[in-house]
Amino acid sequence: MKQFIVIDQLRLNEKGALVCKKPSGRLCSKVHLKQGDLDGVCGAYSLAMVFNILGVFEDSSRNSDEHGNRAVEWKMIQSLNNQDLYPNGLRPCDMIKMVTQTYSKYVTIDHTGRKAGIPLNVKECIDKNAPVILQISCNQDETHWIVVVGYVIDEGKEMSYLLTLDSRKDLRIGCFWNGILNLDRCTRLKYGFHYVTDTEEWVGLDDAIIIKKK
């Protein structure tokens, strides 16, 4: 029997929507953010989702008019609207710069990089309830950031799939993830990982950024 494992912070509210509880235990906020909910690109959306899960934003449901511009939510809004930072998308170095310059008080960042051990590093993080921002590619010119929130253990006790939140796609009510990445790589293909959302595509597994709350 397959086992589906997701980080502890995730839960479904009374309406079946995916939320995460804040460290105070008093508040819950929306986890999945689809492109169009904020101004930015997939890397920025992935950062926002991870920060919500880790509890960096104590209440991200408030808008910028309801708190001072020193609050961490407002800093994220300012970063997401800085179009000079990523006119052609968010590169790993851009994401690292954004986190270290603005959020080092709250989190630490580890850039795993292009290593064959990405899946193992991801599993270690998920087991510690730390989501991972993963970069995948469809071709030489098109990359995309997603957030890994869980994994699947197959009948042989091996990790076979990663469970992801993808900002390009809707998240259906009652679901903890909206993307599944098959780790059984097709070696005859350059982009050999099968990735399924509401569509199917073959992708490369390029990079991983791990953010942990201090």
PDB file of C-alpha atoms in Angstrom, residues 63-209:
ATOM      1  CA  ASN A  63      -4.146  43.777   3.338  1.00  0.00           C
ATOM      2  CA  SER A  64      -1.407  46.392   3.342  1.00  0.00           C
ATOM      3  CA  ASP A  65      -3.761  49.130   4.589  1.00  0.00           C
ATOM      4  CA  GLU A  66      -4.369  47.303   7.883  1.00  0.00           C
ATOM      5  CA  HIS A  67      -0.831  47.257   9.193  1.00  0.00           C
ATOM      6  CA  GLY A  68       2.268  49.409   9.145  1.00  0.00           C
ATOM      7  CA  ASN A  69       4.795  49.179   6.367  1.00  0.00           C
ATOM      8  CA  ARG A  70       7.325  47.647   8.756  1.00  0.00           C
ATOM      9  CA  ALA A  71       5.329  44.411   9.019  1.00  0.00           C
ATOM     10  CA  VAL A  72       6.731  41.353   7.254  1.00  0.00           C
ATOM     11  CA  GLU A  73       3.622  41.052   5.052  1.00  0.00           C
ATOM     12  CA  TRP A  74       4.174  44.537   3.713  1.00  0.00           C
ATOM     13  CA  LYS A  75       7.844  43.760   3.055  1.00  0.00           C
ATOM     14  CA  MET A  76       6.778  40.791   0.951  1.00  0.00           C
ATOM     15  CA  ILE A  77       4.289  42.932  -0.981  1.00  0.00           C
ATOM     16  CA  GLN A  78       7.030  45.459  -1.647  1.00  0.00           C
ATOM     17  CA  SER A  79       9.397  42.699  -2.820  1.00  0.00           C
ATOM     18  CA  LEU A  80       6.789  41.111  -5.079  1.00  0.00           C
ATOM     19  CA  ASN A  81       6.086  44.442  -6.719  1.00  0.00           C
ATOM     20  CA  ASN A  82       9.734  45.233  -7.390  1.00  0.00           C
ATOM     21  CA  GLN A  83       9.646  44.390 -11.080  1.00  0.00           C
ATOM     22  CA  ASP A  84      13.290  45.358 -11.555  1.00  0.00           C
ATOM     23  CA  LEU A  85      14.237  42.374  -9.443  1.00  0.00           C
ATOM     24  CA  TYR A  86      12.949  39.722 -11.827  1.00  0.00           C
ATOM     25  CA  PRO A  87      11.749  41.054 -15.177  1.00  0.00           C
ATOM     26  CA  ASN A  88      12.402  37.640 -16.769  1.00  0.00           C
ATOM     27  CA  GLY A  89      11.536  35.453 -13.809  1.00  0.00           C
ATOM     28  CA  LEU A  90      13.197  34.739 -10.477  1.00  0.00           C
ATOM     29  CA  ARG A  91      16.599  33.054 -10.677  1.00  0.00           C
ATOM     30  CA  PRO A  92      18.017  31.131  -7.682  1.00  0.00           C
ATOM     31  CA  CYS A  93      20.443  33.979  -6.949  1.00  0.00           C
ATOM     32  CA  ASP A  94      17.546  36.486  -7.023  1.00  0.00           C
ATOM     33  CA  MET A  95      15.518  34.405  -4.592  1.00  0.00           C
ATOM     34  CA  ILE A  96      18.480  33.987  -2.250  1.00  0.00           C
ATOM     35  CA  LYS A  97      19.169  37.734  -2.401  1.00  0.00           C
ATOM     36  CA  MET A  98      15.529  38.562  -1.631  1.00  0.00           C
ATOM     37  CA  VAL A  99      15.458  36.239   1.379  1.00  0.00           C
ATOM     38  CA  THR A 100      18.839  37.171   2.847  1.00  0.00           C
ATOM     39  CA  GLN A 101      18.397  40.926   2.442  1.00  0.00           C
ATOM     40  CA  THR A 102      14.823  41.191   3.681  1.00  0.00           C
ATOM     41  CA  TYR A 103      13.999  38.100   5.756  1.00  0.00           C
ATOM     42  CA  SER A 104      17.245  36.972   7.427  1.00  0.00           C
ATOM     43  CA  LYS A 105      15.736  38.002  10.768  1.00  0.00           C
ATOM     44  CA  TYR A 106      13.067  35.345  10.349  1.00  0.00           C
ATOM     45  CA  VAL A 107      14.565  32.520   8.271  1.00  0.00           C
ATOM     46  CA  THR A 108      17.728  30.791   7.090  1.00  0.00           C
ATOM     47  CA  ILE A 109      18.264  29.641   3.506  1.00  0.00           C
ATOM     48  CA  ASP A 110      20.173  26.683   2.065  1.00  0.00           C
ATOM     49  CA  HIS A 111      20.814  26.507  -1.666  1.00  0.00           C
ATOM     50  CA  THR A 112      21.029  22.827  -2.548  1.00  0.00           C
ATOM     51  CA  GLY A 113      21.870  23.509  -6.184  1.00  0.00           C
ATOM     52  CA  ARG A 114      22.014  21.162  -9.127  1.00  0.00           C
ATOM     53  CA  LYS A 115      22.807  17.935  -7.305  1.00  0.00           C
ATOM     54  CA  ALA A 116      21.745  14.345  -7.868  1.00  0.00           C
ATOM     55  CA  GLY A 117      20.778  14.198  -4.192  1.00  0.00           C
ATOM     56  CA  ILE A 118      17.895  16.683  -4.488  1.00  0.00           C
ATOM     57  CA  PRO A 119      15.171  14.063  -3.813  1.00  0.00           C
ATOM     58  CA  LEU A 120      16.945  12.793  -0.692  1.00  0.00           C
ATOM     59  CA  ASN A 121      17.430  16.323   0.612  1.00  0.00           C
ATOM     60  CA  VAL A 122      13.748  17.002  -0.036  1.00  0.00           C
ATOM     61  CA  LYS A 123      12.679  13.908   1.910  1.00  0.00           C
ATOM     62  CA  GLU A 124      14.840  14.902   4.866  1.00  0.00           C
ATOM     63  CA  CYS A 125      13.237  18.349   4.907  1.00  0.00           C
ATOM     64  CA  ILE A 126       9.662  17.090   4.573  1.00  0.00           C
ATOM     65  CA  ASP A 127      10.274  14.654   7.446  1.00  0.00           C
ATOM     66  CA  LYS A 128      11.175  17.728   9.523  1.00  0.00           C
ATOM     67  CA  ASN A 129       8.049  19.588   8.307  1.00  0.00           C
ATOM     68  CA  ALA A 130      10.059  22.015   6.164  1.00  0.00           C
ATOM     69  CA  PRO A 131       8.634  22.648   2.664  1.00  0.00           C
ATOM     70  CA  VAL A 132      11.127  22.899  -0.203  1.00  0.00           C
ATOM     71  CA  ILE A 133      11.104  25.252  -3.190  1.00  0.00           C
ATOM     72  CA  LEU A 134      12.010  23.217  -6.266  1.00  0.00           C
ATOM     73  CA  GLN A 135      13.003  24.443  -9.716  1.00  0.00           C
ATOM     74  CA  ILE A 136      11.955  22.333 -12.690  1.00  0.00           C
ATOM     75  CA  SER A 137      12.458  22.926 -16.400  1.00  0.00           C
ATOM     76  CA  CYS A 138      10.469  21.978 -19.478  1.00  0.00           C
ATOM     77  CA  ASN A 139      13.170  22.956 -21.956  1.00  0.00           C
ATOM     78  CA  GLN A 140      16.337  24.997 -22.148  1.00  0.00           C
ATOM     79  CA  ASP A 141      14.502  28.314 -21.906  1.00  0.00           C
ATOM     80  CA  GLU A 142      11.544  27.558 -19.618  1.00  0.00           C
ATOM     81  CA  THR A 143      11.917  26.976 -15.880  1.00  0.00           C
ATOM     82  CA  HIS A 144       9.330  26.956 -13.120  1.00  0.00           C
ATOM     83  CA  TRP A 145       9.299  27.027  -9.300  1.00  0.00           C
ATOM     84  CA  ILE A 146       7.034  24.761  -7.253  1.00  0.00           C
ATOM     85  CA  VAL A 147       6.712  23.975  -3.527  1.00  0.00           C
ATOM     86  CA  VAL A 148       7.147  20.408  -2.279  1.00  0.00           C
ATOM     87  CA  VAL A 149       4.883  19.673   0.704  1.00  0.00           C
ATOM     88  CA  GLY A 150       4.955  15.869   0.803  1.00  0.00           C
ATOM     89  CA  TYR A 151       5.969  12.620  -0.808  1.00  0.00           C
ATOM     90  CA  VAL A 152       4.717   9.107  -1.562  1.00  0.00           C
ATOM     91  CA  ILE A 153       6.280   5.890  -0.279  1.00  0.00           C
ATOM     92  CA  ASP A 154       5.610   2.901  -2.537  1.00  0.00           C
ATOM     93  CA  GLU A 155       5.092  -0.752  -1.637  1.00  0.00           C
ATOM     94  CA  GLY A 156       8.864  -1.286  -1.610  1.00  0.00           C
ATOM     95  CA  LYS A 157       9.281   1.445   1.045  1.00  0.00           C
ATOM     96  CA  GLU A 158      10.973   3.750  -1.489  1.00  0.00           C
ATOM     97  CA  MET A 159      10.072   7.377  -2.124  1.00  0.00           C
ATOM     98  CA  SER A 160       8.407   7.386  -5.546  1.00  0.00           C
ATOM     99  CA  TYR A 161       6.634  10.762  -5.941  1.00  0.00           C
ATOM    100  CA  LEU A 162       6.873  14.317  -4.651  1.00  0.00           C
ATOM    101  CA  LEU A 163       3.634  16.137  -3.805  1.00  0.00           C
ATOM    102  CA  THR A 164       3.685  19.794  -4.814  1.00  0.00           C
ATOM    103  CA  LEU A 165       1.818  23.078  -4.755  1.00  0.00           C
ATOM    104  CA  ASP A 166       2.016  24.710  -8.194  1.00  0.00           C
ATOM    105  CA  SER A 167       1.159  28.406  -8.479  1.00  0.00           C
ATOM    106  CA  ARG A 168       0.147  28.012 -12.139  1.00  0.00           C
ATOM    107  CA  LYS A 169      -2.748  25.730 -11.257  1.00  0.00           C
ATOM    108  CA  ASP A 170      -5.919  25.868  -9.187  1.00  0.00           C
ATOM    109  CA  LEU A 171      -6.095  23.879  -5.959  1.00  0.00           C
ATOM    110  CA  ARG A 172      -9.313  21.905  -5.647  1.00  0.00           C
ATOM    111  CA  ILE A 173     -11.264  21.945  -2.392  1.00  0.00           C
ATOM    112  CA  GLY A 174     -10.261  19.034  -0.144  1.00  0.00           C
ATOM    113  CA  CYS A 175      -6.765  18.671  -1.636  1.00  0.00           C
ATOM    114  CA  PHE A 176      -3.363  19.091  -0.005  1.00  0.00           C
ATOM    115  CA  TRP A 177      -1.465  19.307  -3.315  1.00  0.00           C
ATOM    116  CA  ASN A 178      -2.094  20.002  -7.002  1.00  0.00           C
ATOM    117  CA  GLY A 179       1.013  18.513  -8.596  1.00  0.00           C
ATOM    118  CA  ILE A 180       2.762  15.124  -8.511  1.00  0.00           C
ATOM    119  CA  LEU A 181       6.353  14.608  -9.663  1.00  0.00           C
ATOM    120  CA  ASN A 182       7.343  11.034 -10.512  1.00  0.00           C
ATOM    121  CA  LEU A 183      10.900  10.345  -9.315  1.00  0.00           C
ATOM    122  CA  ASP A 184      11.328   7.310 -11.584  1.00  0.00           C
ATOM    123  CA  ARG A 185      13.381   9.139 -14.210  1.00  0.00           C
ATOM    124  CA  CYS A 186      13.134   8.118 -17.854  1.00  0.00           C
ATOM    125  CA  THR A 187      16.842   8.036 -18.726  1.00  0.00           C
ATOM    126  CA  ARG A 188      16.300   8.187 -22.494  1.00  0.00           C
ATOM    127  CA  LEU A 189      14.787  11.663 -22.164  1.00  0.00           C
ATOM    128  CA  LYS A 190      16.742  14.823 -21.356  1.00  0.00           C
ATOM    129  CA  TYR A 191      13.780  16.060 -19.327  1.00  0.00           C
ATOM    130  CA  GLY A 192      12.940  12.691 -17.872  1.00  0.00           C
ATOM    131  CA  PHE A 193      10.684  13.329 -14.862  1.00  0.00           C
ATOM    132  CA  HIS A 194       6.942  12.948 -15.407  1.00  0.00           C
ATOM    133  CA  TYR A 195       5.069  15.850 -13.797  1.00  0.00           C
ATOM    134  CA  VAL A 196       1.274  15.765 -13.502  1.00  0.00           C
ATOM    135  CA  THR A 197      -1.049  18.631 -12.581  1.00  0.00           C
ATOM    136  CA  ASP A 198      -4.249  19.114 -14.563  1.00  0.00           C
ATOM    137  CA  THR A 199      -1.938  18.444 -17.522  1.00  0.00           C
ATOM    138  CA  GLU A 200       1.081  16.194 -18.003  1.00  0.00           C
ATOM    139  CA  GLU A 201       4.605  17.204 -19.004  1.00  0.00           C
ATOM    140  CA  TRP A 202       8.184  15.949 -18.932  1.00  0.00           C
ATOM    141  CA  VAL A 203      10.522  18.095 -16.842  1.00  0.00           C
ATOM    142  CA  GLY A 204      14.054  18.314 -15.558  1.00  0.00           C
ATOM    143  CA  LEU A 205      14.833  18.498 -11.841  1.00  0.00           C
ATOM    144  CA  ASP A 206      17.152  21.492 -11.629  1.00  0.00           C
ATOM    145  CA  ASP A 207      17.482  23.109  -8.261  1.00  0.00           C
ATOM    146  CA  ALA A 208      16.239  23.214  -4.675  1.00  0.00           C
ATOM    147  CA  ILE A 209      16.103  26.001  -2.114  1.00  0.00           C
TER     148      ILE A 209
END
